[in-house]
XYZ file of C-alpha atoms in Angstrom:
436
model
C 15.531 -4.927 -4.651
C 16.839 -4.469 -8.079
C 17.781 -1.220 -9.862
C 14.977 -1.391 -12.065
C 12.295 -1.011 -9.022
C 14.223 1.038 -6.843
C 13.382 5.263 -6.859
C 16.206 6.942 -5.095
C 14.975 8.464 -1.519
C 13.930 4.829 -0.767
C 16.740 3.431 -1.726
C 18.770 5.633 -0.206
C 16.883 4.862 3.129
C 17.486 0.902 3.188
C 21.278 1.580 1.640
C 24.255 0.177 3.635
C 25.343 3.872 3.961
C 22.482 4.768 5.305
C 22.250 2.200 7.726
C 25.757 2.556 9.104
C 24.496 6.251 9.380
C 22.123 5.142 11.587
C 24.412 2.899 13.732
C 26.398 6.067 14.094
C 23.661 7.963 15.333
C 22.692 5.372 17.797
C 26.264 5.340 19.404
C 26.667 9.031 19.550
C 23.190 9.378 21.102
C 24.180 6.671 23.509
C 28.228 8.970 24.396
C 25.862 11.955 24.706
C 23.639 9.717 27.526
C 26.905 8.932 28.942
C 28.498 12.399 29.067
C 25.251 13.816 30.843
C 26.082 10.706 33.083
C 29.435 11.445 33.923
C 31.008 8.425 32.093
C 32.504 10.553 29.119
C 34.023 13.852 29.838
C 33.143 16.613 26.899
C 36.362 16.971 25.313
C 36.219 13.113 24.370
C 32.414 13.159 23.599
C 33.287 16.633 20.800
C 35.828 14.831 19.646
C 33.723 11.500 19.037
C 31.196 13.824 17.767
C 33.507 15.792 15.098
C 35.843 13.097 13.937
C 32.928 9.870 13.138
C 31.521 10.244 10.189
C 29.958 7.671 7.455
C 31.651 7.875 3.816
C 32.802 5.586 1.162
C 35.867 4.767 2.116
C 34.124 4.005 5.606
C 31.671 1.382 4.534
C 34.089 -0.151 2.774
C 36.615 -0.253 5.617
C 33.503 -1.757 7.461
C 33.360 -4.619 4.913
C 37.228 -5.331 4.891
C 36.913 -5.815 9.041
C 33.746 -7.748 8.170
C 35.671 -10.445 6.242
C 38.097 -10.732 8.947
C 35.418 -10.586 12.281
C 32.370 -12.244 10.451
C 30.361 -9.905 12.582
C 29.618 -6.417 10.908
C 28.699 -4.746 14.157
C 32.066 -5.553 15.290
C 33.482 -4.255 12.149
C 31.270 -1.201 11.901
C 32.601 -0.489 15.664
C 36.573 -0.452 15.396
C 35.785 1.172 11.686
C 34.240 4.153 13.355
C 36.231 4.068 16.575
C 39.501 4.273 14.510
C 38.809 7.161 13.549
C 38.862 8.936 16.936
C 41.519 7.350 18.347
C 42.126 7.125 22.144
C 38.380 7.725 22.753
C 37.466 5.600 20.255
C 37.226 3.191 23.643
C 33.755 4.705 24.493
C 31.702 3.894 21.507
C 29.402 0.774 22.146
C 30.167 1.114 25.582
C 28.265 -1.446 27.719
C 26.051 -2.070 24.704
C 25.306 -5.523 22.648
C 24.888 -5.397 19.005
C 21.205 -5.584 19.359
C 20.908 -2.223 21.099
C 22.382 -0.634 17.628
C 20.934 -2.775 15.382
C 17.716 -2.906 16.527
C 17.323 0.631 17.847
C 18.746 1.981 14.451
C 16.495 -0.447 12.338
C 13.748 1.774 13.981
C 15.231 5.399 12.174
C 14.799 3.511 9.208
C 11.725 1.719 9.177
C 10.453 5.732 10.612
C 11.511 6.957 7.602
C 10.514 4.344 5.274
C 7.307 5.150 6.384
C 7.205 8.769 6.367
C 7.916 8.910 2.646
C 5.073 5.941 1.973
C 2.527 8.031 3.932
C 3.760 11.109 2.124
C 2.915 9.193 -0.954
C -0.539 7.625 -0.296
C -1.432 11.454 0.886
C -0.529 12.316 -2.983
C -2.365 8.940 -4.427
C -5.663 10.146 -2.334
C -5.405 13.648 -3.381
C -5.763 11.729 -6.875
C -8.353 9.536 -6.335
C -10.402 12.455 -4.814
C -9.906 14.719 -7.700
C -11.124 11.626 -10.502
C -14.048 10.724 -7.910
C -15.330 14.062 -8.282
C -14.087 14.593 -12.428
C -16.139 11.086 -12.875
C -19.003 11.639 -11.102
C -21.446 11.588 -13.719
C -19.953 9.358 -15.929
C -22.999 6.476 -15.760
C -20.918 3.037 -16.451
C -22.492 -0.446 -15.919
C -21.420 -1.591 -12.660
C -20.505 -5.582 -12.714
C -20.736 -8.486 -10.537
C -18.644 -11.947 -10.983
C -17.443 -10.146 -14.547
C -20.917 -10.003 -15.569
C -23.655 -6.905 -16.067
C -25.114 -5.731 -12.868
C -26.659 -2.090 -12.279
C -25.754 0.884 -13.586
C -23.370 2.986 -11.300
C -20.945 5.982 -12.215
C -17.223 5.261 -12.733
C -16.309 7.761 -10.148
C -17.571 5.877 -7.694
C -14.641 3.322 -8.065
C -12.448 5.950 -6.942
C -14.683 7.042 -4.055
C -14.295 3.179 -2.939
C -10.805 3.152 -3.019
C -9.999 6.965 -1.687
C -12.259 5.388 1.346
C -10.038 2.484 1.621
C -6.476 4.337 1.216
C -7.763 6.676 4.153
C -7.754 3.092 6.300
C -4.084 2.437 4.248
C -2.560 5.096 5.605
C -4.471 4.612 9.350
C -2.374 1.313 9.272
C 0.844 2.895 8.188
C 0.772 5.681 10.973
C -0.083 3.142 13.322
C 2.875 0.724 11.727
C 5.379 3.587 12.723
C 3.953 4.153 16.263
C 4.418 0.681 16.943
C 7.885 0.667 15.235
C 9.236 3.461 16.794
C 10.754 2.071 20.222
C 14.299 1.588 20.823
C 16.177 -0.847 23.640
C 19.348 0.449 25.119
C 19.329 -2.372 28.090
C 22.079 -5.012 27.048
C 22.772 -8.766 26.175
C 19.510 -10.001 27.465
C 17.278 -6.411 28.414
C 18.356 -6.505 32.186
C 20.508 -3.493 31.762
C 23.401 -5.887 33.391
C 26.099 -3.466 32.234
C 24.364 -0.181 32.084
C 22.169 2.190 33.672
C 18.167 1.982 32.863
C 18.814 6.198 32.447
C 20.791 5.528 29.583
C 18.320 3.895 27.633
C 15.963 7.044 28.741
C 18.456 9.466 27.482
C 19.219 7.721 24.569
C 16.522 7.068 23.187
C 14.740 10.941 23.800
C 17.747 12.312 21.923
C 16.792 9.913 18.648
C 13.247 10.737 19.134
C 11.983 6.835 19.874
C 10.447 5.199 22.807
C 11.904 2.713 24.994
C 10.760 -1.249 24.874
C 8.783 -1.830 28.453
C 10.306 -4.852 28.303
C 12.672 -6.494 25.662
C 15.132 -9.339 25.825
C 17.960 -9.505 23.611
C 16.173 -7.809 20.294
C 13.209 -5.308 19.863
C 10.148 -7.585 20.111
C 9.277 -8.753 15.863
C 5.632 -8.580 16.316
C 6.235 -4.337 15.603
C 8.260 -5.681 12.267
C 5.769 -7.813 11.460
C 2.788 -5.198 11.664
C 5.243 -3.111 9.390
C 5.622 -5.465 7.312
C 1.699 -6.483 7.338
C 0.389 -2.432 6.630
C 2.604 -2.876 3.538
C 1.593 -5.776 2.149
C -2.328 -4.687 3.025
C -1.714 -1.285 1.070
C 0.394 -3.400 -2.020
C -2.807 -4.957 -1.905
C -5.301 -2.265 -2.179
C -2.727 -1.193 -5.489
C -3.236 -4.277 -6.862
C -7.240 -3.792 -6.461
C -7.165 -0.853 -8.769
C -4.506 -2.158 -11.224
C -6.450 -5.226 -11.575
C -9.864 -3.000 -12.219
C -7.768 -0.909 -14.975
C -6.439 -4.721 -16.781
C -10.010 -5.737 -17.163
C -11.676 -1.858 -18.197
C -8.673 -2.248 -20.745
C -9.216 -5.424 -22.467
C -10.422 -4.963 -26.172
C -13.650 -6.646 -25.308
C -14.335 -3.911 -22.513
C -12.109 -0.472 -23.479
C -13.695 1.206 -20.880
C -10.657 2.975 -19.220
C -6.908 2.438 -19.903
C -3.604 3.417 -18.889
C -1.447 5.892 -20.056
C 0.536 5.041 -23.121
C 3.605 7.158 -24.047
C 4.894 8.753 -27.560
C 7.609 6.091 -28.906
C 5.612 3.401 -26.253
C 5.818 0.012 -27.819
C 3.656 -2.770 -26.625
C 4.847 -5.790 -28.455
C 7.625 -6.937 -30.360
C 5.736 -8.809 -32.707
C 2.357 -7.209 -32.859
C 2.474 -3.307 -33.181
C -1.014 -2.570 -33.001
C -0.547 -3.662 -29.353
C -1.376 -1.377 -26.018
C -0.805 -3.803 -23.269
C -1.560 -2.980 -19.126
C 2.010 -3.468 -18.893
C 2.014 -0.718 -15.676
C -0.947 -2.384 -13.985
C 0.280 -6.180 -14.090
C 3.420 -4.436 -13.002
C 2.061 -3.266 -9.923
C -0.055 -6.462 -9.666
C 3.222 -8.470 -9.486
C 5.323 -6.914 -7.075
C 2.148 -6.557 -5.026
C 2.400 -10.369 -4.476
C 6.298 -10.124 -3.618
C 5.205 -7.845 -1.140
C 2.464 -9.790 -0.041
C 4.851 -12.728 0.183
C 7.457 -10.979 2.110
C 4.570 -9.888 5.355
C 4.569 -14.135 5.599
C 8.550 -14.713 6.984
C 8.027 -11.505 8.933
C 5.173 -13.191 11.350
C 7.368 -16.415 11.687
C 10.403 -14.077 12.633
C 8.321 -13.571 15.491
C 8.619 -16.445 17.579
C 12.681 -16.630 18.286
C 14.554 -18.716 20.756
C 14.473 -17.794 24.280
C 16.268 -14.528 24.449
C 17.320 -14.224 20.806
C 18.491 -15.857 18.072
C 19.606 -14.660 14.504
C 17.227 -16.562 12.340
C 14.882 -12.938 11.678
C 17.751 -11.241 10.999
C 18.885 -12.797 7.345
C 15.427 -12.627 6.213
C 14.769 -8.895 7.397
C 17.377 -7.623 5.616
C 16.318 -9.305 2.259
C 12.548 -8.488 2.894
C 12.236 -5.196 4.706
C 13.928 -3.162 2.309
C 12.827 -5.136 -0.758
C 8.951 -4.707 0.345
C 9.725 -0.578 1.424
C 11.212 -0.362 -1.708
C 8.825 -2.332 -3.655
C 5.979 -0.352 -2.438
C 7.208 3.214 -3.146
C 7.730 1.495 -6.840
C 3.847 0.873 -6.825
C 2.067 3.711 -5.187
C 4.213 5.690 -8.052
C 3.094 3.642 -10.966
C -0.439 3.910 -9.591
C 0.064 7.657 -9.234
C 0.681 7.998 -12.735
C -1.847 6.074 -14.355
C -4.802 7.169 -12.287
C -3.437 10.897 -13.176
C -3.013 10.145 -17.025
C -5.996 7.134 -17.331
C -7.245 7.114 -20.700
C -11.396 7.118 -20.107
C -13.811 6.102 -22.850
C -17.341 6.838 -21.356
C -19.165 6.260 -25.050
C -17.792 3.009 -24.846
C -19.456 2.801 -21.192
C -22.475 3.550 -22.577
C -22.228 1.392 -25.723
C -21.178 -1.581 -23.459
C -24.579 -0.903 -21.311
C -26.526 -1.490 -24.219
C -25.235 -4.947 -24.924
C -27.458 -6.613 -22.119
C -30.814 -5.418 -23.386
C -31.776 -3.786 -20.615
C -31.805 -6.431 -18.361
C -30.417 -4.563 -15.626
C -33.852 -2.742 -14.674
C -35.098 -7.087 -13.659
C -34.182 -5.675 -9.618
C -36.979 -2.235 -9.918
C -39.623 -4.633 -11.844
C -39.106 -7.092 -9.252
C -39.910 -4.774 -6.820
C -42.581 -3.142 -8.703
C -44.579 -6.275 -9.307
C -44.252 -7.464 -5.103
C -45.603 -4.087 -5.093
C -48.228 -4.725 -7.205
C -49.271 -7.526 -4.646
C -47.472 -10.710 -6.460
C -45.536 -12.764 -4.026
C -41.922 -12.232 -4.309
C -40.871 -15.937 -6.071
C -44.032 -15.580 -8.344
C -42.560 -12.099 -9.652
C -38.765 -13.482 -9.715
C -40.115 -15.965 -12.047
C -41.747 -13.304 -14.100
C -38.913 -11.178 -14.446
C -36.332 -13.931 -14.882
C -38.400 -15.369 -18.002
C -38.877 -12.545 -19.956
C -35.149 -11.465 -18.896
C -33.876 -14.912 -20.754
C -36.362 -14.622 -23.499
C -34.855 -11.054 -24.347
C -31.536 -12.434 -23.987
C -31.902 -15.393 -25.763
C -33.731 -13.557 -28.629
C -31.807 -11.591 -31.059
C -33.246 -7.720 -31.516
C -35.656 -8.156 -28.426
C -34.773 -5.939 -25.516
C -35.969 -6.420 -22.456
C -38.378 -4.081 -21.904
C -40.133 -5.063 -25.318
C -40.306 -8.366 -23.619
C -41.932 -7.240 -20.407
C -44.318 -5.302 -22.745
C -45.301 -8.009 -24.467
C -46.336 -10.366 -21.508
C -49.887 -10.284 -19.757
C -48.605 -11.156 -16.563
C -46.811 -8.062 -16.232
C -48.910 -5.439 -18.528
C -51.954 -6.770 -16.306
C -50.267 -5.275 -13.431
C -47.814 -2.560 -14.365
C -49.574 -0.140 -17.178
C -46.620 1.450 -19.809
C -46.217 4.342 -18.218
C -44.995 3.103 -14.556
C -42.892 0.522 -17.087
C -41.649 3.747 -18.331
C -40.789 5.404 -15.563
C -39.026 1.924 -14.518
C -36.712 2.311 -17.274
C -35.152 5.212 -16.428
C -31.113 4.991 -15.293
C -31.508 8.212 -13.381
C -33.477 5.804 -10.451
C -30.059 3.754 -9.989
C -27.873 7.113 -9.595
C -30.474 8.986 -7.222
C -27.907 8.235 -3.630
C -24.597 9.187 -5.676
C -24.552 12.181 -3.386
C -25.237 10.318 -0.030
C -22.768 8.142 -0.511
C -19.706 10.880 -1.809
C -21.245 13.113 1.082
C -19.747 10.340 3.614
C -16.452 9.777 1.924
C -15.633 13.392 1.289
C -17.425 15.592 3.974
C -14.592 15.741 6.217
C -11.719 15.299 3.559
């Protein structure tokens, strides 16, 4: 991922230092499971301990051997065995490259996700807080773009606090399933080492071990990684696409934050673009993108082949990285939004009042009308009000016999009242929040 989207814990987490880090840690773990096996006495296992270690000059020792071997494992082992010397000879003992790469690729995807899950529990705390600070701000809730009922504008956030509780469900379930490791050899049959190994191993770096893998850590656990991310990207898009259309001039309901010395155009300077939201909406669909190679990575040839590995290390870190990028841009909009409930209000106004047509529909089949005969009561005074300049739509209803012979002014009245659309607010927040 490029500089630009790239904060610096998650970066640091899909770095090539980082990664070699994690190579390390497999091989120690697996001279540890071989010391408590006998194979490596302790004097050579403190020594392989104390003297491998994962610097600059390391990585780029790595990538000098890399040029000569073509095969970085290869060149990450004789980098760090070097370093020891004589009992150098025990790291990647009895292993295949897979074992390290594989069982490491686990630390990091682990930690990936703990700092994404740390960050969605910050992006709920904020939804909460502007469900409850926007509770009573009465907007006009919209269907296909257009006028619907009223509703409150916290409610939006209620809606999507609901569905980042199910975000971060899938991410805690991505890094159970990602956390396994294999320690069992060229093609999982432990043909050159113990199945205790693995067990030992893999307890000392905190994973589980694959029931059964082949040559590689099965990609269906990448793919559901990959899949939780591009679901939650998704659900950030969702509210940055919400904020792009409260923003536009025609609307100016709600808007994101826009920063002293903030310019929006180089031509126009009156200009406040979403810049932030179509932003998020962008990489969202890089993200997005990246979850498809991850599912075809999952069918491989026989025991293995290599053609997951080029794309995982373009898309895993550039969708982890991506990601964090988002859910911190959405964090600090939704915490600074710019709200403009007058123009909520003014914006009801525009359709008439044709948004009480669902409680006199309901009101005349109560009355004893059938329920097409009142639809086609309500729908032609609803087009004559809109049609009619300086008519609203209760004037209209007034002014019909069909409807005055059955509903009197004062149950119109009592129609007409916004309150009657707002009466459940509670229900509904008392299931989202009760147990948050």
């Amino acid at each position: 991922m490029i500089k630009r989207y790239t904060r610096e814990k998650m970066g640091y987490i899909w770095s090539e230092k980082n990664k070699f880090q994690k190579w390390l840690d497999v091989e120690i773990a697996v001279c540890k499971a071989w010391n408590k096996l006998g194979k490596i006495s302790d004097d050579a296992l403190k020594e392989i301990i104390e003297k491998t270690h994962i610097d600059d000059q390391t990585v780029e020792k790595i990538h000098e051997l890399d040029k000569i071997y073509n095969h970085d494992v290869l060149a990450f082992v004789t980098a760090v065995a070097q370093q020891v010397g004589e009992n150098g000879r025990y790291i990647h003992l009895g292993l295949t490259s897979s074992d390290v790469i594989d069982t490491a690729l686990a630390l990091i995807m682990r930690e990936a996700l703990d700092l994404l899950i740390e960050s969605v529990d910050e992006l709920l705390e904020i939804l909460k807080e502007n469900a409850f600070r926007y509770k009573d701000t009465v907007m006009m809730g919209r269907t296909h773009g257009v006028h619907a009922e009223p509703m409150v504008f916290g409610l939006k956030f209620a809606l999507w606090y609901e569905e980042f509780k199910r975000n971060k469900k899938r991410l805690q379930n991505a890094k159970e399933t990602v956390s396994v490791g294999t320690i069992s050899g060229a093609v999982g049959t432990y043909s050159n080492i113990p199945p205790q190994l693995e067990e030992l191993t893999l307890a000392e770096l905190g994973l589980k071990p694959e029931p059964v893998a082949n040559q590689v850590i099965q990609r269906d656990r990448h793919a559901e990684f990959m899949t939780a991310m591009a679901i939650t990207a998704s659900s950030l898009e969702k509210i940055a696409v919400e904020i792009r259309h409260l923003q536009r001039t025609e609307v100016l309901e709600a808007q994101e934050p826009f920063k002293k010395g903030q310019r929006g155009s180089s031509a126009m300077p009156h200009k406040r673009n979403p810049i932030t939201c179509e932003r998020i909406t962008g990489l969202a669909r890089v993200i997005r993108a990246n979850a498809i190679p991850a599912m075809e990575d999952i069918a491989l040839w026989h025991e293995r082949d290599i053609s997951h590995s080029s794309v995982e290390r373009v898309i895993m870190p550039d969708s982890a990285i991506a990601l964090d990028y988002i859910l911190h841009l959405t964090k600090n909009v939704l915490k600074e939004l710019v709200v403009y409930p007058e123009n909520m209000r003014k914006n009801m106004d525009k359709s008439k009042g044709l948004y009480f047509s669902s409680k006199v529909l309901v009101a005349l089949v109560e009355k004893g009308l059938s329920r097409d005969e009142a639809y086609d009561i309500v729908q032609r005074n609803a087009m004559k009000a809109w049609d009619t300049e300086g008519l609203m739509f209760k004037d209209a209803l007034l002014q019909d016999p069909d409807v005055t012979s059955r509903l009197t002014k004062e149950e119109i009245d009592k129609i007409f009242n916004v309150g009657e659309f707002l009466k459940n607010i509670d229900y509904i927040y008392k299931r989202v929040f009760e147990n948050s």
